[in-house]
JSON list of C-alpha atoms in Angstrom, two decimals:
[
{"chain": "A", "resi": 1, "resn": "UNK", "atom": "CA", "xyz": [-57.67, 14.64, -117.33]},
{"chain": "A", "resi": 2, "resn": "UNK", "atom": "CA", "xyz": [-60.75, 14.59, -119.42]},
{"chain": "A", "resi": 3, "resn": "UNK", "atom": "CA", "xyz": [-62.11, 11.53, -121.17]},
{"chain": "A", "resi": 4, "resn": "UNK", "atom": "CA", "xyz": [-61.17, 10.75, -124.79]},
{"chain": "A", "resi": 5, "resn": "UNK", "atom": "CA", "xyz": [-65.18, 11.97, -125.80]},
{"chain": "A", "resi": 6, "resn": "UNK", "atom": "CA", "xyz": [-64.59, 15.40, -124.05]},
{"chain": "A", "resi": 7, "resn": "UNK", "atom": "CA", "xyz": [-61.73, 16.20, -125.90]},
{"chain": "A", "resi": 8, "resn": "UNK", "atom": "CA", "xyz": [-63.05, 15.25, -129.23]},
{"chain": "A", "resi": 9, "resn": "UNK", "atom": "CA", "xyz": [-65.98, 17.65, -128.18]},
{"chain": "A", "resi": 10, "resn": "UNK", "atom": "CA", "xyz": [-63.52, 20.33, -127.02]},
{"chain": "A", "resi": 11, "resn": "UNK", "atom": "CA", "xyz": [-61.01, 19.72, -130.19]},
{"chain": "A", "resi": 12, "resn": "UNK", "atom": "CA", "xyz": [-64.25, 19.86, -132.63]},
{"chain": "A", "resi": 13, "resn": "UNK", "atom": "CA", "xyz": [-65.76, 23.52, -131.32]},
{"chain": "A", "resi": 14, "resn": "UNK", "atom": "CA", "xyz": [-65.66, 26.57, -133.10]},
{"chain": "A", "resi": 15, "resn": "UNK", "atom": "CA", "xyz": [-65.42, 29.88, -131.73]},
{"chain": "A", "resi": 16, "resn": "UNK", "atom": "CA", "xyz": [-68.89, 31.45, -131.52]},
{"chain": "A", "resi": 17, "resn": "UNK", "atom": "CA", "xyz": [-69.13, 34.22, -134.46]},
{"chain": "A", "resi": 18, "resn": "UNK", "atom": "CA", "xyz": [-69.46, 37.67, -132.50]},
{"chain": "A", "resi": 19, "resn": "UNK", "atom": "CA", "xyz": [-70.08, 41.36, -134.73]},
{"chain": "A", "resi": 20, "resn": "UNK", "atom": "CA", "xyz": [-66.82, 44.03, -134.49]},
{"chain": "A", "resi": 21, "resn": "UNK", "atom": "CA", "xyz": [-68.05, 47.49, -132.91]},
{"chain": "A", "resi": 22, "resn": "UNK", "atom": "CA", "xyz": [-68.05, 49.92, -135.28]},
{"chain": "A", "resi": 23, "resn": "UNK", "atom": "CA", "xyz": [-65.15, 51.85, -135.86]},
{"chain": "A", "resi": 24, "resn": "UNK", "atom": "CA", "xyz": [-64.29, 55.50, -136.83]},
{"chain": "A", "resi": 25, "resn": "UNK", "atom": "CA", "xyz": [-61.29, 56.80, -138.24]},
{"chain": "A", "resi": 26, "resn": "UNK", "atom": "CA", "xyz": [-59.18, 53.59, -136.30]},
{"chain": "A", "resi": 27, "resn": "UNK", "atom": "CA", "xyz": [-60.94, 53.49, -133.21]},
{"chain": "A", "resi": 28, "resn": "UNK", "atom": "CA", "xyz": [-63.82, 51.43, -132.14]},
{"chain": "A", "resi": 29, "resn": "UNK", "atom": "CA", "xyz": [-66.74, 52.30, -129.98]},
{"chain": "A", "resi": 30, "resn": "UNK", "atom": "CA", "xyz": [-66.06, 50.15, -126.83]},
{"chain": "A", "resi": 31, "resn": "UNK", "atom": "CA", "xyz": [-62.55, 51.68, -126.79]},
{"chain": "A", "resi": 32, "resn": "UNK", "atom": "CA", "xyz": [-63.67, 55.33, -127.31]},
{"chain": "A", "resi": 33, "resn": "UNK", "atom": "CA", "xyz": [-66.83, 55.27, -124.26]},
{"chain": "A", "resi": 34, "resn": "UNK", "atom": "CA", "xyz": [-63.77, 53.99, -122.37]},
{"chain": "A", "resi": 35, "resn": "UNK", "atom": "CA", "xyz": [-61.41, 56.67, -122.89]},
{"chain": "A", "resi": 36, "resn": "UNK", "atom": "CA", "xyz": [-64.00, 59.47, -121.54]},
{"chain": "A", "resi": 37, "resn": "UNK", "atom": "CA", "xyz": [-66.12, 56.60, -119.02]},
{"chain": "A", "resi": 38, "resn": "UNK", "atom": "CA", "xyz": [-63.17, 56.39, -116.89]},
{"chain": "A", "resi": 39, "resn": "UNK", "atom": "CA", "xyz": [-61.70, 59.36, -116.20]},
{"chain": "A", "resi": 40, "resn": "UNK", "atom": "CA", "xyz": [-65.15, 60.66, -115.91]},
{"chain": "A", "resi": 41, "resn": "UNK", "atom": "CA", "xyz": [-66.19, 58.28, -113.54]},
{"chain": "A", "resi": 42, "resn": "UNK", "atom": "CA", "xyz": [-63.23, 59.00, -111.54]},
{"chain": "A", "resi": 43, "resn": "UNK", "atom": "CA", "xyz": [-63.70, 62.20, -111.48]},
{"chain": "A", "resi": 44, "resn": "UNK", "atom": "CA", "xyz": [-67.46, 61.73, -109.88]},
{"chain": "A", "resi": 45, "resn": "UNK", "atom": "CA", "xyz": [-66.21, 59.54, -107.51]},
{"chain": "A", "resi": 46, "resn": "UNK", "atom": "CA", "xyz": [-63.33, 62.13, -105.96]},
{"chain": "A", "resi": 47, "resn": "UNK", "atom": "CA", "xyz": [-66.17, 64.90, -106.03]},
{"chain": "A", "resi": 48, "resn": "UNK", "atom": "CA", "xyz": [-68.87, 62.87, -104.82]},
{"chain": "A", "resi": 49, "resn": "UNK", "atom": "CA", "xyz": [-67.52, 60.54, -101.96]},
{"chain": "A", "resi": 50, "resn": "UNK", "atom": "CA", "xyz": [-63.44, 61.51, -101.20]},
{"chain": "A", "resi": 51, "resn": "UNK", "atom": "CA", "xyz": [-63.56, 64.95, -101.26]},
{"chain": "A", "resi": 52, "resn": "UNK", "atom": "CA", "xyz": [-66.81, 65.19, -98.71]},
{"chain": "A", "resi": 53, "resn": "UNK", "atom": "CA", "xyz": [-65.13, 62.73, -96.70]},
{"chain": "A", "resi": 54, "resn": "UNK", "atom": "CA", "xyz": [-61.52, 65.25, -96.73]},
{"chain": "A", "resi": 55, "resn": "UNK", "atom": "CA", "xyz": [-63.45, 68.12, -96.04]},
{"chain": "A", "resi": 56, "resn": "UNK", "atom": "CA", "xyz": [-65.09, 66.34, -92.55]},
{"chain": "A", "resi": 57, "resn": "UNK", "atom": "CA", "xyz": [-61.79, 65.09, -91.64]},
{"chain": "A", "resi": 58, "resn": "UNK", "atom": "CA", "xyz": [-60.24, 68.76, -92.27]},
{"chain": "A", "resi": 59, "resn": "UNK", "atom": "CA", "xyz": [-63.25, 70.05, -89.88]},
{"chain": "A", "resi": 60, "resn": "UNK", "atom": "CA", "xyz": [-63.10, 67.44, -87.42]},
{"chain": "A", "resi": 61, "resn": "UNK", "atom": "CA", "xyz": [-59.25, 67.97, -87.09]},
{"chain": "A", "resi": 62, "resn": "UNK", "atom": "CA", "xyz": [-59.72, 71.84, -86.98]},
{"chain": "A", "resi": 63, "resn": "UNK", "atom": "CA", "xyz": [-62.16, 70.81, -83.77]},
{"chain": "A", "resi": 64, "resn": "UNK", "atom": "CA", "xyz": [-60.06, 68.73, -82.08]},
{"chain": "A", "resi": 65, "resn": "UNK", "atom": "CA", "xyz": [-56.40, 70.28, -82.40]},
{"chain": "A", "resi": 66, "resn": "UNK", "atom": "CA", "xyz": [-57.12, 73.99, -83.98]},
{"chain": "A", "resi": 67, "resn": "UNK", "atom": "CA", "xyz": [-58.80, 76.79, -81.81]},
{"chain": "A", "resi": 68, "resn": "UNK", "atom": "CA", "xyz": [-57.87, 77.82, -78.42]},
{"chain": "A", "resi": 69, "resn": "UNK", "atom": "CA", "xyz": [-55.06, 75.94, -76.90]},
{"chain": "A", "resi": 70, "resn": "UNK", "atom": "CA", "xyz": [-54.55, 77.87, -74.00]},
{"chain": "A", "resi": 71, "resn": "UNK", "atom": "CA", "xyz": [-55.84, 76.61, -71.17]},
{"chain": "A", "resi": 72, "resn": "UNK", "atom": "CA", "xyz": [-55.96, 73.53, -68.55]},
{"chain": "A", "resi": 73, "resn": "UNK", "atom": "CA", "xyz": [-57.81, 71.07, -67.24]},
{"chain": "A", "resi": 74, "resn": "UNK", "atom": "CA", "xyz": [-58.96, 69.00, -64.32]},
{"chain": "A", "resi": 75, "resn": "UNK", "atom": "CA", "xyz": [-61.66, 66.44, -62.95]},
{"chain": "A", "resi": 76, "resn": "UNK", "atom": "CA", "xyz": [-62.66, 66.75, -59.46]},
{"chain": "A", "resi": 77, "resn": "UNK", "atom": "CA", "xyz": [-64.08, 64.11, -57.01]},
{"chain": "A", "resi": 78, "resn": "UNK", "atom": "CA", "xyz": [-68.17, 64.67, -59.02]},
{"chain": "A", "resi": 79, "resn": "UNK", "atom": "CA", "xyz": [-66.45, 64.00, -62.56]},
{"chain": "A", "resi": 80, "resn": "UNK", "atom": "CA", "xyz": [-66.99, 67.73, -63.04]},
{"chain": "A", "resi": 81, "resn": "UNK", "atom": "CA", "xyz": [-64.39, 69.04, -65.97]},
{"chain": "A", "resi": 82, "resn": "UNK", "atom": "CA", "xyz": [-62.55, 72.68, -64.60]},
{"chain": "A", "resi": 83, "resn": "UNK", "atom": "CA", "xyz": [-61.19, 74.70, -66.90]},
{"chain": "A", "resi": 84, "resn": "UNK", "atom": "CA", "xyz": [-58.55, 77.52, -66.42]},
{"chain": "A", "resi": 85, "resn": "UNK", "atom": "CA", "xyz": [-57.33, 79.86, -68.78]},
{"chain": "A", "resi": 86, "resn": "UNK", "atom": "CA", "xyz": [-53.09, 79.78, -69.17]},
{"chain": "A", "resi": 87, "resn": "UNK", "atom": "CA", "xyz": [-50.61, 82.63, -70.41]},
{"chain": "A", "resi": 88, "resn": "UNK", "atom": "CA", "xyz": [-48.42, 79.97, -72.22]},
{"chain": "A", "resi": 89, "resn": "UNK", "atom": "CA", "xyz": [-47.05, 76.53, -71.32]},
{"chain": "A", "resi": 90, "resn": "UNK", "atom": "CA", "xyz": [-45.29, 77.97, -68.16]},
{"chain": "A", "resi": 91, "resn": "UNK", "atom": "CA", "xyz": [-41.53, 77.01, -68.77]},
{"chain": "A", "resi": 92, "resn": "UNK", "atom": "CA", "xyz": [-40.82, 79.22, -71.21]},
{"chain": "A", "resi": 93, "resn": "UNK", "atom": "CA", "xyz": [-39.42, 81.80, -68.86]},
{"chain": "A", "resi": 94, "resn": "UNK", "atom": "CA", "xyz": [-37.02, 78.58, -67.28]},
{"chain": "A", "resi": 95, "resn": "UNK", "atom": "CA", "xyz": [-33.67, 78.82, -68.10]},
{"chain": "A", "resi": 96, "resn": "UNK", "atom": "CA", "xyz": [-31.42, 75.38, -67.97]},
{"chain": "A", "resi": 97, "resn": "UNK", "atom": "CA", "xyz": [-34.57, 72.76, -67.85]},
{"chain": "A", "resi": 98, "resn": "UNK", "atom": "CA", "xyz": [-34.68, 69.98, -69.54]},
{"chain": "A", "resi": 99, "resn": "UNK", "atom": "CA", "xyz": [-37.20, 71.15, -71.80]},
{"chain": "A", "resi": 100, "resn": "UNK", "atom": "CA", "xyz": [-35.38, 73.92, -72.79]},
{"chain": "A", "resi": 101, "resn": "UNK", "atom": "CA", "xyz": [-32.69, 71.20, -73.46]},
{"chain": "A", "resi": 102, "resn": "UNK", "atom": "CA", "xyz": [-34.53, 69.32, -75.68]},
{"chain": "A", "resi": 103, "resn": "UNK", "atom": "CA", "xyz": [-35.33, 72.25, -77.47]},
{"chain": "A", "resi": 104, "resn": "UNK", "atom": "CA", "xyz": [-32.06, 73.28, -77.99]},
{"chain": "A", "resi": 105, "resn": "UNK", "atom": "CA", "xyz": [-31.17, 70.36, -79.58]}
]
């Protein structure tokens, strides 16, 4: 697809000369910052951003589902939340429900 001068240009180009890293014992800078850059910077990144970001989640499910789970609620007619304490889920002590059922299975 290119014209007959372009690929005489293309055909006629050398590759451009670039210097080797220096090398010790076998192995050569560029792969040696690599082998510690990486994990390092992986390691930064779990203790700087994901772990933070576990640790809310852990607290934010800890508020939301841990803590004192006995009680009720209710909204009367001014949007006002009542609360009432509860001694268990109140079909415990029901024999032959279908709750009790379900558990059994």
């Amino acid at each position: 697809l290119a014209t007959t001068p372009g690929r005489h240009l293309v055909h006629q180009l050398d590759p451009l000369p670039m210097p080797a890293f220096p090398r010790f014992r076998g192995a050569d800078a560029k792969s040696s910052t690599m082998t510690f850059l990486i994990p390092g910077l992986t390691l930064l990144i779990y203790f700087s951003m994901v772990s933070p970001f576990v640790q809310t989640l852990t607290d934010v499910e800890n508020s939301f589902c841990g803590g004192n789970k006995a009680f009720v609620w209710s909204m009367d007619k001014r949007q006002v939340v009542l609360l009432a304490p509860t001694d268990g889920g109140g079909w415990e002590n029901q024999t032959e429900t279908i709750q009790q059922f379900a558990l059994q299975e």
